[in-house]
CSV table of C-alpha atoms in Angstrom, one decimal:
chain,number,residue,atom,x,y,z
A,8,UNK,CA,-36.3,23.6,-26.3
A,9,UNK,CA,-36.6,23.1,-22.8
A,10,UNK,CA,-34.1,25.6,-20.9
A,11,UNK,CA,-31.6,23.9,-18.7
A,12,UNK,CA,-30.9,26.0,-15.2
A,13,UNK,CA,-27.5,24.5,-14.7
A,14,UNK,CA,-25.1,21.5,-15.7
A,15,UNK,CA,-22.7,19.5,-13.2
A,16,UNK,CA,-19.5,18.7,-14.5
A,17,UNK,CA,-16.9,16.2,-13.2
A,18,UNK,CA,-13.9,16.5,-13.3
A,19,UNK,CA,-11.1,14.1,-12.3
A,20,UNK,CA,-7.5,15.4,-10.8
A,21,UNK,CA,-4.5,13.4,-10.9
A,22,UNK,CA,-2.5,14.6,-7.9
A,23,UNK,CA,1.1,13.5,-9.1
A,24,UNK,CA,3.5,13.5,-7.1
A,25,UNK,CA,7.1,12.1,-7.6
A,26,UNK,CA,9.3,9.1,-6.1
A,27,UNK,CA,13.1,9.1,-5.9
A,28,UNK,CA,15.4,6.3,-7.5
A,29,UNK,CA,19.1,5.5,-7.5
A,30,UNK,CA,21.1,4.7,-9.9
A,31,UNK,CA,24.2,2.7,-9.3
A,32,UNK,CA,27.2,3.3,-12.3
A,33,UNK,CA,30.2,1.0,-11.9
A,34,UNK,CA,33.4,2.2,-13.0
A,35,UNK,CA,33.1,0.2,-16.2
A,36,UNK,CA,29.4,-0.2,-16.6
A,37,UNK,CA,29.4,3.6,-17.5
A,38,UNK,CA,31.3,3.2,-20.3
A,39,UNK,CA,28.5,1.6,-22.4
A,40,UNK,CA,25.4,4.1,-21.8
A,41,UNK,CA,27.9,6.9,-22.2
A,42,UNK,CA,27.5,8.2,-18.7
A,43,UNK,CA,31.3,8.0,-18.2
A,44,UNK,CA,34.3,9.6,-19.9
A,45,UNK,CA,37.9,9.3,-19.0
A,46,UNK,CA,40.5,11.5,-20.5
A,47,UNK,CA,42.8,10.9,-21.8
A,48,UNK,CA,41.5,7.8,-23.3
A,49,UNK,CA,44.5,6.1,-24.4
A,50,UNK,CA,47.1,5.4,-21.7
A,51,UNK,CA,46.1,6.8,-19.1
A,52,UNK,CA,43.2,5.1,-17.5
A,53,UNK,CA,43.0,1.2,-16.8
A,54,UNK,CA,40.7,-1.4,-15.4
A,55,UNK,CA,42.2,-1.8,-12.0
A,56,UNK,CA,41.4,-5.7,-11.2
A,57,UNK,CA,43.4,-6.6,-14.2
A,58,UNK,CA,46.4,-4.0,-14.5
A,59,UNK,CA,49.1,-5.8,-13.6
A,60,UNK,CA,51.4,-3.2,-14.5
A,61,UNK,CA,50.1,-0.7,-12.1
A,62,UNK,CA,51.6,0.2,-8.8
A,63,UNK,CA,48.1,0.1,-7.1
A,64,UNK,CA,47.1,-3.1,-8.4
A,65,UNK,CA,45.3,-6.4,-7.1
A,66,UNK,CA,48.0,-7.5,-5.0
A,67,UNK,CA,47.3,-4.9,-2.7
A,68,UNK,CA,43.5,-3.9,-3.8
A,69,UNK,CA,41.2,-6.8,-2.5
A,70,UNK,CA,38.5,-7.0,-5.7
A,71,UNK,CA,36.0,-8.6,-3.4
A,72,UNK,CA,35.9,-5.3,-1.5
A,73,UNK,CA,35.2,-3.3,-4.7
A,74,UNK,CA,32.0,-2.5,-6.1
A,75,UNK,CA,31.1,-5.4,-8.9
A,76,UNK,CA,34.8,-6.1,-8.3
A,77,UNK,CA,36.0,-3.6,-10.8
A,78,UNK,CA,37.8,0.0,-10.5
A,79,UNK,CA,39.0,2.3,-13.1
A,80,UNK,CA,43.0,3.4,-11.7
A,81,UNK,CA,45.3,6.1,-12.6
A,82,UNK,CA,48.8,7.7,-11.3
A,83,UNK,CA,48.9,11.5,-11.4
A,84,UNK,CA,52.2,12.8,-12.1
A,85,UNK,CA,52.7,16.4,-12.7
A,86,UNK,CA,53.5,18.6,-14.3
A,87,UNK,CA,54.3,16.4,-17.0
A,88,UNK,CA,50.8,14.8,-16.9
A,89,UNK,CA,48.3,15.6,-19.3
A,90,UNK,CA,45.3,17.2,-17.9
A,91,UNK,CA,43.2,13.6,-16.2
A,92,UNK,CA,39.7,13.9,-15.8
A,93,UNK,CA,36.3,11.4,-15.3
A,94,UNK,CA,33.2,13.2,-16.9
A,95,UNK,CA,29.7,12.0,-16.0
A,96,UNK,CA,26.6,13.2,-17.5
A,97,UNK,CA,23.4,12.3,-15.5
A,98,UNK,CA,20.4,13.5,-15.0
A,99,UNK,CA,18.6,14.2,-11.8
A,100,UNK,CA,19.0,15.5,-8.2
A,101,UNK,CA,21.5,14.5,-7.0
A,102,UNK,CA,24.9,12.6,-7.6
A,103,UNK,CA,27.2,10.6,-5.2
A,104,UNK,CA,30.9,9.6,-6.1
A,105,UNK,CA,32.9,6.7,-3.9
A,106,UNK,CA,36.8,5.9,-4.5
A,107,UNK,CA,38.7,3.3,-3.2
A,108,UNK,CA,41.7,5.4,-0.8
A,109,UNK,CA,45.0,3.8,-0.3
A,110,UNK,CA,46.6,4.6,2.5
A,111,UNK,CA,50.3,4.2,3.0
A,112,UNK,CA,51.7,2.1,0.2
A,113,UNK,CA,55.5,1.4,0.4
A,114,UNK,CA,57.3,3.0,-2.0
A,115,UNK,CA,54.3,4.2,-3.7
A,116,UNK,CA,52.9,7.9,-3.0
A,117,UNK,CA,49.2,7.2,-2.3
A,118,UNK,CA,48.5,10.8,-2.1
A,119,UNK,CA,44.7,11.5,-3.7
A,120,UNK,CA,44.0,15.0,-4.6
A,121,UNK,CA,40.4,15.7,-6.3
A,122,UNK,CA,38.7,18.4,-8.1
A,123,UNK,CA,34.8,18.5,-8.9
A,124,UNK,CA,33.5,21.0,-10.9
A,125,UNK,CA,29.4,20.6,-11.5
A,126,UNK,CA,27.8,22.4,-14.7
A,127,UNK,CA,31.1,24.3,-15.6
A,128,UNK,CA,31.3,25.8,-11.8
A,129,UNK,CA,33.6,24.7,-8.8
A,130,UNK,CA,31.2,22.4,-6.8
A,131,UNK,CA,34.3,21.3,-4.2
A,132,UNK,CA,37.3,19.2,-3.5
A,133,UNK,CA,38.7,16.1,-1.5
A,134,UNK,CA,42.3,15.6,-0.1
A,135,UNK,CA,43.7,12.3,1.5
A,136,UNK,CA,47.2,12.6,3.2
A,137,UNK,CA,48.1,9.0,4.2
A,138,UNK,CA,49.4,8.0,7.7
A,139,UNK,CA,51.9,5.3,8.2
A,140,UNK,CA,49.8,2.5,8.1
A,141,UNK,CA,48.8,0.3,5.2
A,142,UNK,CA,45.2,0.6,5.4
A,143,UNK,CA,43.3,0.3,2.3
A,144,UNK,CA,39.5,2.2,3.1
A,145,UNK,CA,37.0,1.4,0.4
A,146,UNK,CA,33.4,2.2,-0.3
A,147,UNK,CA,34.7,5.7,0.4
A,148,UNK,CA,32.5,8.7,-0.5
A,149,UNK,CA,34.7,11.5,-2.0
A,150,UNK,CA,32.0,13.9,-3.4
A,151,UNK,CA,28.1,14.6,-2.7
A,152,UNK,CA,25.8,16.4,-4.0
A,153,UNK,CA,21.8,16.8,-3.7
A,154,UNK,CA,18.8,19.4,-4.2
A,155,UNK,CA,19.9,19.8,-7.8
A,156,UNK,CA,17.3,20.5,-10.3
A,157,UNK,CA,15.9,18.0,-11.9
A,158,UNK,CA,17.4,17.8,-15.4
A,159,UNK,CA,20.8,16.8,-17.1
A,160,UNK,CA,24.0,18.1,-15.1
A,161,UNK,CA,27.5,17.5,-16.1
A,162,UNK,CA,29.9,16.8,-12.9
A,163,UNK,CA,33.7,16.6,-13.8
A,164,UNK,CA,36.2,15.2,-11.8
A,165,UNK,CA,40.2,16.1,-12.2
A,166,UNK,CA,43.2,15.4,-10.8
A,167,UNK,CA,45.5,18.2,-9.6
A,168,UNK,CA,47.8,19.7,-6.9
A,169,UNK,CA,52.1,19.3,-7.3
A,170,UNK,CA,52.5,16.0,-5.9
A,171,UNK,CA,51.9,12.3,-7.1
A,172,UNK,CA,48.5,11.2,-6.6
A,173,UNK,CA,46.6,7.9,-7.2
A,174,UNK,CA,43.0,7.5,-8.4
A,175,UNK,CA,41.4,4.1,-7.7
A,176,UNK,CA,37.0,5.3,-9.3
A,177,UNK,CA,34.8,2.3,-8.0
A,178,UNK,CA,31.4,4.0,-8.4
A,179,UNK,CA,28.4,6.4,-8.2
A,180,UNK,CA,25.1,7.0,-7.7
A,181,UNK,CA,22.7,9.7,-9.2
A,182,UNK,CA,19.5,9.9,-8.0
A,183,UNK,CA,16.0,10.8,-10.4
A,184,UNK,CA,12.9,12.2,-9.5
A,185,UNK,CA,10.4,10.4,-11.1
A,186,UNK,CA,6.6,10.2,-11.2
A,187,UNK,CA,4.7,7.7,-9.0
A,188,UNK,CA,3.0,4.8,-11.5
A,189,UNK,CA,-0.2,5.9,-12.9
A,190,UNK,CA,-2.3,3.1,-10.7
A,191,UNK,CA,-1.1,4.8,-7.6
A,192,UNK,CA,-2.9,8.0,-8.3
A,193,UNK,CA,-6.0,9.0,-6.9
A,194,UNK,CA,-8.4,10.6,-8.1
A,195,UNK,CA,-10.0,13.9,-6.7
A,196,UNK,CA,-13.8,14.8,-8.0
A,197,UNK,CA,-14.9,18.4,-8.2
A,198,UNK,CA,-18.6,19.5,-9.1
A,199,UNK,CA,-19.0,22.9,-10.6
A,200,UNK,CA,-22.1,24.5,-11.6
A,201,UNK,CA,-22.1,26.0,-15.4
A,202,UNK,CA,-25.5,28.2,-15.8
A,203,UNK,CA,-26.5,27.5,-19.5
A,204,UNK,CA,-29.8,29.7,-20.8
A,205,UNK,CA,-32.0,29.3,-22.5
A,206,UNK,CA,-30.8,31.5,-25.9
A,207,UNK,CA,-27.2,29.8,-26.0
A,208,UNK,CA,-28.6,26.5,-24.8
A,209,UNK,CA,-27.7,23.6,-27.4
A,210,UNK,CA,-29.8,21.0,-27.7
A,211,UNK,CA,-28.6,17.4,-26.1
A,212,UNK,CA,-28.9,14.4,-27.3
A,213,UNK,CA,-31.4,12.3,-26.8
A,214,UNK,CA,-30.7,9.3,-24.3
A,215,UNK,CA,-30.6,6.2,-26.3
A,216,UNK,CA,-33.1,4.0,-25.1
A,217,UNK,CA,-32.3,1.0,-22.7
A,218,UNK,CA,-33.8,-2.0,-22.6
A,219,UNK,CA,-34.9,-2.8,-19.3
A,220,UNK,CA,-34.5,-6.6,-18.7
A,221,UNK,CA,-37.1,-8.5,-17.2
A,222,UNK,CA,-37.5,-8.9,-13.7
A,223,UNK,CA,-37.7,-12.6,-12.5
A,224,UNK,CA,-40.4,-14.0,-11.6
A,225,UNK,CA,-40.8,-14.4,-7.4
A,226,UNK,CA,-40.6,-17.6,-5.9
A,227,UNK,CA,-43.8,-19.1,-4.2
A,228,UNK,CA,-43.2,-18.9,-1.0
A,229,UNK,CA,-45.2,-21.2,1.3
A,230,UNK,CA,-46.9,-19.5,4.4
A,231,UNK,CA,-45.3,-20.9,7.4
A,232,UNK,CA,-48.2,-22.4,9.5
A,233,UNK,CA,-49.5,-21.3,12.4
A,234,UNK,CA,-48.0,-21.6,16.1
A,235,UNK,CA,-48.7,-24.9,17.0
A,236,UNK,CA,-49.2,-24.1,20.9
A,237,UNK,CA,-51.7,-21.5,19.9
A,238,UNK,CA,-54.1,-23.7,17.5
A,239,UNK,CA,-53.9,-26.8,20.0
A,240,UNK,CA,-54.7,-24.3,23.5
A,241,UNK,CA,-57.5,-22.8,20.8
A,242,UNK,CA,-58.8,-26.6,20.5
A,243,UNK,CA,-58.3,-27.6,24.4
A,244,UNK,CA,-60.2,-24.2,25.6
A,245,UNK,CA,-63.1,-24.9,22.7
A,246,UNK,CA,-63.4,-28.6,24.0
A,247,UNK,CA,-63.3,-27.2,28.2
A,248,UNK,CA,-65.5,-25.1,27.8
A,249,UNK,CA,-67.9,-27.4,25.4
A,250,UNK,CA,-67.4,-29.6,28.6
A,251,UNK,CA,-67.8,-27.4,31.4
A,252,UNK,CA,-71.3,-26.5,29.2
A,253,UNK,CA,-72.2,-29.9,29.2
A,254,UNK,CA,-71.9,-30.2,32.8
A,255,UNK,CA,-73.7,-27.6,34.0
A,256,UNK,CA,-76.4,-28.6,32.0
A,257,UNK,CA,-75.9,-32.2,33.1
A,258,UNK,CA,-76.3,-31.0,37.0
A,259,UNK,CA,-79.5,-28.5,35.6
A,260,UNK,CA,-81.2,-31.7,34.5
A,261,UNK,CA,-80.6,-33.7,37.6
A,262,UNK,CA,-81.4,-31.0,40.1
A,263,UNK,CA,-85.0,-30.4,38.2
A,264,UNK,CA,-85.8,-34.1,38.6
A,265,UNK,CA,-84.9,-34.4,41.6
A,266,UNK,CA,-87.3,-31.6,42.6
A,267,UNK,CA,-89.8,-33.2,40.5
A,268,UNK,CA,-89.7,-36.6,42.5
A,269,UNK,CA,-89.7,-34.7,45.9
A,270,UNK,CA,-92.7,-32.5,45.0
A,271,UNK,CA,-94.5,-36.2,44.1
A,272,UNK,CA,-93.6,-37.5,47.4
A,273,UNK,CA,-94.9,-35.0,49.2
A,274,UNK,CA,-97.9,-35.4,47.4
A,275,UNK,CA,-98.6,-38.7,48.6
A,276,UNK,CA,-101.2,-39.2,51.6
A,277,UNK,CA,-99.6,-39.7,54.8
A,278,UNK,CA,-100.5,-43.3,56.4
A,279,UNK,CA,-100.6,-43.8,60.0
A,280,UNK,CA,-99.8,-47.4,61.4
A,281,UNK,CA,-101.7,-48.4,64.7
A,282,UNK,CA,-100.3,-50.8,67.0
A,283,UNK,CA,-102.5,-53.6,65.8
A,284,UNK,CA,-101.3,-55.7,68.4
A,285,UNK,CA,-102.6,-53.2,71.4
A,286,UNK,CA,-106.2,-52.8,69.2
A,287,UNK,CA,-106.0,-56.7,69.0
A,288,UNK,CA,-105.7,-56.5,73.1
A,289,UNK,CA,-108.1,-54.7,73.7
């Protein structure tokens, strides 16, 4: 067995990390995933928008103002009113809670009194005192919370104090903290060294053999041909100078016979011509 000095392992982190999301609960929409629970449940919660019995009711509310145009309503009348509560079980980090507030509605108390209590402990209150106008504020937020844990919480709300109150619930929102989707993580690699000897070594398996496919064969390529200008001032050079050879030799040739005829001219006796018309004179 052939010792192995060390082995590199890979290994992939996630690094997960979390997004926050809303959740919006209507007054009514609650009611079917069991995040909402009104008490007393007979008679003393009703659907606002249709209640036409109530003293708040859509005469004064505008339902195109209200969330999905719906509210839950009650009148709180002590102390013969049983105890009136919402209960909403969520979970996440935080929970928001929005009323609609009546202000002055003649001869109507539109007082609003509210107690929130989160997990079984006092968590806080809201008070409205109307003025003397006839306002009606919606989209109003009565309790928030945040920085919870992350699990399931339990946030009641109740109705109290010694005077007539009115409770017009529109909405919430609790908000989760969930993981990002798994194809936006990224992945971290990390290379360790693990020393492995030679005693505790295990053998590996054998690679199974690949085949390696064929390489394709090259194209032909055709050799470019040769600069033009250099081949054709190759053959003008070779034909000037072939040329320039065959004048020189031309002008060698015709200065030796020229010498030749000169050196036979010379050779020729010298005749002198008398004036043969003096000799004939005399």
């Amino acid at each position: 067995m052939i010792p192995l000095g060390s082995l590199f392992t890979l290994a992939f982190v996630l690094t997960v990390s979390a997004v926050l999301v809303n959740h919006t609960v209507d007054d009514q929409s609650g009611l079917d995933s069991n995040i909402l629970t009104y008490t007393p449940a007979n008679g003393g919660w009703e659907p606002g928008q249709t209640c036409s019995v109530c003293q708040i009711h859509p005469g004064i509310i505008d339902p195109a103002k209200a969330f999905d145009g719906t509210w839950f309503y009650t009148a709180y009348n002590p102390p013969r009113q049983a105890l009136t509560t919402i209960e909403v079980s969520f979970s996440g980090t935080a929970v928001y809670v929005f009323n609609i507030i009546p202000n002055t509605v003649p001869g109507v108390g539109s007082y609003t009194n509210l107690s929130f209590s989160l997990d079984g402990y006092y968590a806080g209150q809201y008070v409205h005192i109307p003025d003397s106008t006839q306002d009606i504020f919606y989209n109003v937020s009565v309790f928030a919370i945040a920085n919870l844990a992350n699990a399931a919480h339990v946030l009641t709300i109740s109705l109290q104090g010694e005077k007539i109150a009115h409770v017009l619930f529109d909405y919430l929102i609790y908000t989760t903290d969930e993981p990002e989707p798994q194809s936006s993580r990224i992945p971290y690699i990390s290379a360790s060294l693990l020393p492995v000897t030679s005693a505790s070594s295990q053998a590996l398996p054998s690679p199974t053999p690949r085949m390696t496919p064929p390489l394709p064969s090259p194209t032909p390529r055709m050799t470019p041909p040769a600069n033009t200008g250099v081949l054709l001032g190759g053959v003008i050079g070779g034909i000037a100078v072939l040329v320039l050879a065959g004048v020189q030799l031309f002008w060698l040739c015709t200065r030796k016979r020229h010498r030749g005829t000169r050196r036979s001219l010379d050779s020729i006796p010298t005749f002198q011509h008398s004036n043969i018309a003096a000799e004939l004179s005399a």
